[in-house]
Short mmCIF file of C-alpha atoms and ligand atoms in Angstrom, two decimals:
data_model
loop_
_atom_site.label_atom_id
_atom_site.label_comp_id
_atom_site.label_asym_id
_atom_site.label_seq_id
_atom_site.Cartn_x
_atom_site.Cartn_y
_atom_site.Cartn_z
CA MET P 533 17.29 14.06 24.20
CA ASP P 534 15.22 14.81 21.16
CA THR P 535 17.13 13.04 18.41
CA PRO P 536 15.85 13.48 14.86
CA LEU P 537 14.86 9.81 14.94
CA ALA P 538 12.83 10.15 18.11
CA ARG P 539 11.16 13.21 16.65
CA LEU P 540 10.25 11.47 13.43
CA GLN P 541 8.81 8.54 15.34
CA ARG P 542 6.77 10.58 17.76
CA ASP P 543 5.38 13.03 15.23
CA ALA P 544 4.42 10.24 12.90
CA ILE P 545 2.29 8.29 15.35
CA PRO P 546 -1.36 9.06 14.58
CA ALA P 547 -3.03 10.82 17.47
CA ASP P 548 -5.42 8.74 19.57
CA GLY P 549 -8.94 8.71 18.26
CA SER P 550 -7.88 9.54 14.71
CA PHE P 551 -9.98 6.72 13.25
CA ALA P 552 -13.04 8.10 15.06
CA ASP P 553 -12.32 11.67 13.91
CA HIS P 554 -11.65 10.67 10.32
CA LEU P 555 -14.65 8.39 10.15
CA LEU P 556 -17.01 11.08 11.42
CA ALA P 557 -15.49 13.67 9.08
CA GLY P 558 -15.58 11.32 6.08
CA LEU P 559 -19.19 10.31 6.68
CA ALA P 560 -20.19 13.96 7.03
CA LYS P 561 -18.98 14.65 3.48
CA THR P 562 -21.01 14.40 0.29
CA PRO P 563 -20.27 11.91 -1.17
CA LYS P 564 -19.31 9.94 1.93
CA GLU P 565 -15.84 8.42 2.15
CA ILE P 566 -13.52 6.42 4.41
CA ALA P 567 -9.75 6.46 3.73
CA CYS P 568 -8.39 3.09 2.63
CA LYS P 569 -5.55 3.15 5.16
CA TYR P 570 -8.13 2.19 7.81
CA PHE P 571 -8.59 -1.24 6.21
CA TYR P 572 -5.47 -2.53 7.89
CA ASP P 573 -6.17 -3.27 11.52
CA GLN P 574 -5.33 -6.80 12.61
CA ALA P 575 -8.50 -8.35 11.19
CA GLY P 576 -8.17 -6.35 7.98
CA SER P 577 -4.52 -7.30 7.51
CA ARG P 578 -5.48 -10.95 7.90
CA LEU P 579 -8.24 -10.55 5.30
CA PHE P 580 -5.78 -8.86 2.95
CA ASP P 581 -3.42 -11.84 3.35
CA GLN P 582 -6.34 -14.06 2.29
CA ILE P 583 -6.99 -11.81 -0.74
CA CYS P 584 -3.38 -12.35 -1.81
CA GLU P 585 -4.03 -16.10 -1.97
CA LEU P 586 -7.23 -15.84 -4.05
CA PRO P 587 -7.20 -17.39 -7.52
CA GLU P 588 -8.65 -14.17 -8.99
CA TYR P 589 -6.08 -11.89 -7.31
CA TYR P 590 -3.06 -12.32 -9.59
CA GLN P 591 -1.06 -9.35 -8.19
CA THR P 592 0.80 -10.81 -5.23
CA ARG P 593 1.83 -14.06 -6.83
CA THR P 594 2.87 -12.37 -10.08
CA GLU P 595 4.98 -9.76 -8.30
CA THR P 596 6.61 -12.39 -6.07
CA MET P 597 7.42 -14.52 -9.11
CA LEU P 598 8.95 -11.50 -10.88
CA LEU P 599 11.04 -10.60 -7.82
CA LYS P 600 12.38 -14.16 -7.60
CA ARG P 601 13.01 -14.41 -11.32
CA HIS P 602 14.97 -11.15 -11.54
CA ALA P 603 16.47 -10.96 -8.04
CA GLY P 604 20.04 -11.24 -9.30
CA GLU P 605 19.65 -8.44 -11.80
CA ILE P 606 17.86 -6.26 -9.25
CA ALA P 607 20.62 -6.83 -6.69
CA ALA P 608 23.25 -5.82 -9.25
CA LEU P 609 21.39 -2.59 -10.01
CA MET P 610 21.02 -1.74 -6.31
CA GLY P 611 24.70 -2.40 -5.64
CA GLN P 612 26.68 -3.47 -2.58
CA GLY P 613 26.12 -2.32 0.97
CA VAL P 614 22.81 -0.56 0.46
CA GLU P 615 20.24 0.50 2.99
CA ILE P 616 16.83 -0.78 1.85
CA VAL P 617 14.06 1.66 2.75
CA GLU P 618 10.65 0.01 2.47
CA PHE P 619 7.59 2.23 2.30
CA GLY P 620 4.50 0.89 4.03
CA ALA P 621 3.33 -2.44 5.35
CA GLY P 622 5.30 -4.58 3.00
CA SER P 623 5.29 -8.29 3.05
CA LEU P 624 8.19 -9.95 4.79
CA ARG P 625 8.23 -12.59 2.08
CA LYS P 626 8.99 -10.00 -0.60
CA VAL P 627 11.76 -8.23 1.25
CA ARG P 628 13.39 -11.55 2.11
CA ILE P 629 13.71 -12.27 -1.61
CA LEU P 630 15.59 -8.98 -1.98
CA LEU P 631 17.76 -9.42 1.10
CA ASP P 632 18.76 -12.93 0.02
CA ALA P 633 19.70 -11.76 -3.46
CA LEU P 634 21.65 -8.72 -2.23
CA ARG P 635 23.89 -10.89 -0.01
CA THR P 636 25.53 -7.82 1.54
CA PRO P 637 22.76 -5.35 2.38
CA ARG P 638 23.87 -3.13 5.25
CA ALA P 639 20.55 -2.00 6.66
CA TYR P 640 16.81 -2.43 6.34
CA THR P 641 14.57 0.50 7.25
CA PRO P 642 10.88 -0.42 7.11
CA LEU P 643 8.59 2.57 7.46
CA ASP P 644 5.05 1.77 8.56
CA ILE P 645 2.14 3.29 10.49
CA SER P 646 1.74 0.11 12.53
CA GLY P 647 4.20 -0.34 15.38
CA ASP P 648 2.91 -3.87 15.91
CA TYR P 649 3.73 -4.80 12.35
CA LEU P 650 7.22 -3.33 12.67
CA ALA P 651 7.86 -5.27 15.87
CA GLU P 652 6.98 -8.43 13.98
CA VAL P 653 9.36 -7.48 11.16
CA VAL P 654 12.25 -7.08 13.56
CA ARG P 655 11.42 -10.31 15.40
CA SER P 656 11.26 -12.23 12.17
CA LEU P 657 14.38 -10.86 10.47
CA ALA P 658 16.84 -10.32 13.32
CA SER P 659 17.96 -13.92 13.74
CA ASP P 660 18.05 -14.76 10.02
CA TYR P 661 20.12 -11.68 9.12
CA PRO P 662 22.42 -11.14 12.12
CA ALA P 663 24.68 -8.65 10.32
CA LEU P 664 21.81 -6.52 9.04
CA ILE P 665 21.08 -3.20 10.76
CA LEU P 666 17.32 -3.16 11.39
CA ARG P 667 15.79 0.26 11.80
CA PRO P 668 11.98 0.17 12.03
CA LEU P 669 10.43 3.63 11.75
CA VAL P 670 6.85 4.33 12.75
CA GLY P 671 5.53 6.82 10.27
CA ASP P 672 3.02 7.70 7.59
CA PHE P 673 4.88 7.78 4.30
CA SER P 674 2.07 9.81 2.75
CA ALA P 675 3.23 12.69 4.99
CA ALA P 676 6.76 14.09 5.16
CA LEU P 677 9.67 11.73 4.62
CA ASP P 678 12.67 12.80 6.61
CA ILE P 679 14.73 9.68 7.21
CA PRO P 680 17.92 10.42 9.18
CA ALA P 681 21.11 9.00 7.67
CA LEU P 682 22.73 5.98 9.29
CA PRO P 683 26.43 6.34 10.06
CA ASP P 684 28.68 5.08 7.23
CA ILE P 685 25.84 4.15 4.88
CA THR P 686 25.71 6.29 1.77
CA ARG P 687 23.65 4.21 -0.64
CA ARG P 688 19.91 3.90 -0.27
CA ALA P 689 17.43 1.92 -2.34
CA GLY P 690 13.69 2.40 -1.93
CA PHE P 691 11.31 -0.55 -2.04
CA PHE P 692 7.60 0.03 -2.63
CA PRO P 693 5.98 -3.23 -3.75
CA GLY P 694 2.35 -4.32 -3.99
CA SER P 695 1.12 -1.52 -6.28
CA THR P 696 0.23 0.53 -3.21
CA ILE P 697 1.01 3.55 -5.43
CA GLY P 698 -2.32 2.71 -7.12
CA ASN P 699 -4.23 3.86 -4.04
CA PHE P 700 -3.21 7.45 -4.78
CA ARG P 701 -4.82 9.71 -7.36
CA PRO P 702 -2.33 10.45 -10.16
CA GLU P 703 -1.46 13.93 -8.83
CA ALA P 704 -0.94 12.55 -5.32
CA ALA P 705 1.04 9.59 -6.71
CA LEU P 706 3.34 12.03 -8.50
CA ALA P 707 3.83 14.05 -5.31
CA LEU P 708 4.54 10.86 -3.35
CA LEU P 709 7.15 9.73 -5.89
CA ARG P 710 8.81 13.14 -5.59
CA ARG P 711 8.89 12.87 -1.78
CA MET P 712 10.31 9.36 -1.98
CA ARG P 713 12.97 10.50 -4.38
CA ALA P 714 13.94 13.28 -1.98
CA GLY P 715 14.01 10.81 0.94
CA LEU P 716 16.26 8.40 -0.92
CA ASN P 717 19.16 10.86 -1.14
CA GLY P 718 20.00 9.99 -4.72
CA GLY P 719 19.20 6.30 -4.41
CA GLY P 720 16.91 4.37 -6.75
CA LEU P 721 13.40 3.03 -6.21
CA LEU P 722 12.10 -0.49 -6.87
CA ILE P 723 8.35 -0.21 -7.27
CA GLY P 724 5.56 -2.66 -8.16
CA VAL P 725 2.77 -1.35 -10.38
CA ASP P 726 -0.40 -3.14 -11.45
CA LEU P 727 -1.13 -2.84 -15.16
CA VAL P 728 -4.15 -1.88 -17.25
CA LYS P 729 -5.72 -5.03 -18.67
CA ASP P 730 -9.00 -6.69 -19.65
CA PRO P 731 -11.65 -5.03 -17.43
CA ALA P 732 -13.21 -8.44 -16.77
CA ARG P 733 -9.97 -9.66 -15.23
CA LEU P 734 -9.69 -6.54 -13.08
CA HIS P 735 -13.31 -6.78 -12.05
CA ALA P 736 -12.91 -10.41 -10.97
CA ALA P 737 -9.84 -9.56 -8.86
CA TYR P 738 -11.92 -7.18 -6.71
CA ASN P 739 -15.14 -9.19 -6.79
CA ASP P 740 -13.88 -12.66 -5.87
CA ALA P 741 -16.23 -15.62 -5.77
CA ALA P 742 -15.40 -16.43 -2.14
CA GLY P 743 -16.44 -12.93 -1.05
CA ILE P 744 -13.20 -12.17 0.79
CA THR P 745 -12.82 -8.71 -0.76
CA ALA P 746 -16.37 -7.90 0.37
CA LEU P 747 -15.42 -8.89 3.94
CA PHE P 748 -12.25 -6.80 3.64
CA ASN P 749 -14.30 -3.79 2.57
CA LYS P 750 -16.93 -4.32 5.27
CA ASN P 751 -14.20 -4.67 7.88
CA LEU P 752 -14.21 -0.85 7.97
CA LEU P 753 -17.70 -1.04 9.43
CA ALA P 754 -16.84 -4.01 11.66
CA ARG P 755 -13.85 -2.06 12.93
CA ALA P 756 -16.05 0.95 13.73
CA ASN P 757 -18.33 -1.40 15.67
CA ARG P 758 -15.38 -2.91 17.57
CA GLU P 759 -13.42 0.24 18.29
CA LEU P 760 -16.02 2.97 18.46
CA GLY P 761 -19.08 1.11 19.60
CA ALA P 762 -20.88 1.91 16.36
CA ASP P 763 -23.94 -0.13 15.41
CA PHE P 764 -23.41 -0.82 11.70
CA ASP P 765 -25.44 -3.78 10.41
CA LEU P 766 -23.00 -5.36 7.94
CA GLY P 767 -25.89 -7.02 6.12
CA ALA P 768 -27.39 -3.61 5.34
CA PHE P 769 -24.40 -2.58 3.19
CA ALA P 770 -23.21 -4.02 -0.13
CA HIS P 771 -19.66 -4.35 -1.40
CA TYR P 772 -19.49 -2.63 -4.82
CA ALA P 773 -16.24 -2.51 -6.82
CA PRO P 774 -16.65 -1.43 -10.46
CA TYR P 775 -13.80 -0.75 -12.88
CA ASN P 776 -13.85 2.84 -14.13
CA ALA P 777 -12.27 2.38 -17.57
CA GLY P 778 -12.06 6.11 -18.26
CA ALA P 779 -10.01 6.77 -15.13
CA GLN P 780 -8.26 3.37 -15.34
CA ARG P 781 -9.05 2.46 -11.77
CA ILE P 782 -11.04 0.08 -9.62
CA GLU P 783 -13.29 2.03 -7.27
CA MET P 784 -14.56 0.45 -4.07
CA TYR P 785 -17.70 1.45 -2.28
CA LEU P 786 -19.95 0.33 0.53
CA VAL P 787 -23.52 0.98 -0.58
CA SER P 788 -26.32 1.39 1.93
CA LEU P 789 -29.08 -1.06 1.01
CA LYS P 790 -31.73 0.94 2.81
CA ARG P 791 -32.44 4.25 4.45
CA GLN P 792 -30.86 3.94 7.87
CA ARG P 793 -29.44 5.82 10.83
CA ILE P 794 -26.22 4.63 12.47
CA THR P 795 -24.94 5.81 15.82
CA LEU P 796 -21.21 6.51 15.96
CA ASN P 797 -19.61 7.70 19.18
CA GLY P 798 -23.07 8.77 20.27
CA ARG P 799 -23.63 10.78 17.09
CA PRO P 800 -26.19 9.93 14.41
CA VAL P 801 -25.14 9.37 10.80
CA ASP P 802 -27.86 9.03 8.18
CA PHE P 803 -27.68 6.98 5.00
CA ALA P 804 -30.10 7.22 2.11
CA GLN P 805 -31.17 4.06 0.31
CA GLY P 806 -28.51 3.33 -2.31
CA GLU P 807 -26.07 5.88 -0.91
CA PRO P 808 -22.40 4.99 -1.54
CA VAL P 809 -19.42 5.37 0.80
CA HIS P 810 -16.21 5.55 -1.23
CA THR P 811 -13.54 3.37 0.40
CA GLU P 812 -10.72 2.87 -2.13
CA ASP P 813 -9.29 3.65 -5.56
CA SER P 814 -6.83 1.25 -7.15
CA HIS P 815 -5.28 2.90 -10.19
CA LYS P 816 -3.82 0.88 -13.05
CA TYR P 817 -1.06 2.06 -15.37
CA THR P 818 0.50 1.04 -18.64
CA ILE P 819 4.27 0.57 -18.50
CA GLU P 820 4.56 3.76 -20.56
CA SER P 821 2.15 5.87 -18.51
CA PHE P 822 3.92 4.87 -15.30
CA ARG P 823 7.37 5.62 -16.70
CA GLU P 824 6.16 9.01 -17.80
CA MET P 825 4.96 9.82 -14.30
CA ALA P 826 8.28 8.59 -12.84
CA CYS P 827 10.15 10.95 -15.19
CA ARG P 828 8.00 13.85 -14.07
CA ALA P 829 8.91 12.96 -10.48
CA GLY P 830 12.63 13.28 -11.25
CA PHE P 831 13.43 9.61 -11.82
CA ASN P 832 15.10 7.91 -14.75
CA PRO P 833 13.29 4.63 -15.52
CA ARG P 834 16.19 2.23 -15.89
CA ALA P 835 14.62 -1.25 -16.02
CA VAL P 836 11.18 -2.82 -16.05
CA TRP P 837 10.12 -6.44 -15.63
CA THR P 838 6.74 -7.89 -16.49
CA ASP P 839 5.16 -11.34 -16.82
CA GLU P 840 4.13 -13.10 -20.03
CA GLU P 841 0.51 -11.98 -19.65
CA ARG P 842 1.55 -8.40 -18.82
CA LEU P 843 -0.51 -8.45 -15.65
CA PHE P 844 1.96 -6.68 -13.37
CA SER P 845 5.19 -4.69 -13.59
CA ILE P 846 8.22 -3.98 -11.41
CA HIS P 847 10.23 -0.84 -12.21
CA TRP P 848 13.75 0.16 -11.20
CA LEU P 849 13.89 3.95 -11.21
CA GLU P 850 17.11 5.86 -10.71
CA SER P 851 17.25 9.35 -9.26
CA ARG P 852 18.08 12.01 -11.76
C1 LIG I 1972 -2.79 -3.33 -1.41
C2 LIG I 1972 -3.66 -1.37 -2.41
C3 LIG I 1972 -2.49 -2.95 -3.74
O1 LIG I 1972 -5.47 -2.08 -4.59
O2 LIG I 1972 -5.27 -4.17 -5.09
C4 LIG I 1972 -7.08 -5.52 -2.62
C5 LIG I 1972 -5.75 -3.44 -1.88
N1 LIG I 1972 -8.20 -3.73 -2.23
N2 LIG I 1972 -8.39 -5.76 -2.85
C6 LIG I 1972 -5.19 -3.25 -4.31
C7 LIG I 1972 -6.97 -4.22 -2.23
C8 LIG I 1972 -9.05 -4.70 -2.60
C9 LIG I 1972 -4.67 -3.57 -2.90
N3 LIG I 1972 -3.43 -2.79 -2.61
#
């Protein structure tokens, strides 16, 4: 039987070898690039967890504090008996804050590209929330979002924390918000957004003293060595993460420190001395600029919470 659910799950699983294909294609471009979604294999996810604990990386702890501080109000806005749909590899800690505040959520539908991560979600939540319907979906939320309805559940609320929206260029972010809105069937969206601030503060958050972000960035090369038998010398590339004030985004690169030839899946890839590989954008918004984009996507910005230093924001957007 090909249920809609089974179809969604199967179609969404990335084909085998997609990292190899994308890596070769991205390194054949000028300028070279690697998509940031490849950061998050097991080693990369562990490094990202370490980033979240860094003194310079204010995002995770500020967002968690805001969620805790306003959980009651958020729960009231979401309403009773909702299905929470979380987009992407969220953190279990954040969704637990929501689930605890909601008291009577009916279902939790995490959507993620990693089946291993989803298995962990189910293992961790099942015993603590015995009445909660858990529906992990393997899928890439940057592609189509067709989430089949659960019987008897009419209210959906989207959850997209961590300022992952910042990884998308503004046009793509707008398109993603539109797709999410369509997938939520009239439900609202709770979304975390990192804010424009002193460039020095932003720079420090992506250039930490302990060098964890550099390891996170270079994990792309380490992963290619592990999975594809590539021969990247991690010492021959530099982590470079400047803030582009004009575009209001952090840009991450791996810069080749010398002229070199790497072998990838038996194929040569040449790097000039000083040549960059673009690995990530992390866009920052003002509260106003984000609300404007949300309006263009068909949402009504209903509430926004921010910290005293205005480092980070959480928005509750209602479907229009
Ligand atoms: C998970 C995409 C929000 O952009 O800050 C952290 C990823 N990159 N340090 C971000 C990241 C470098 C992070 N997001």
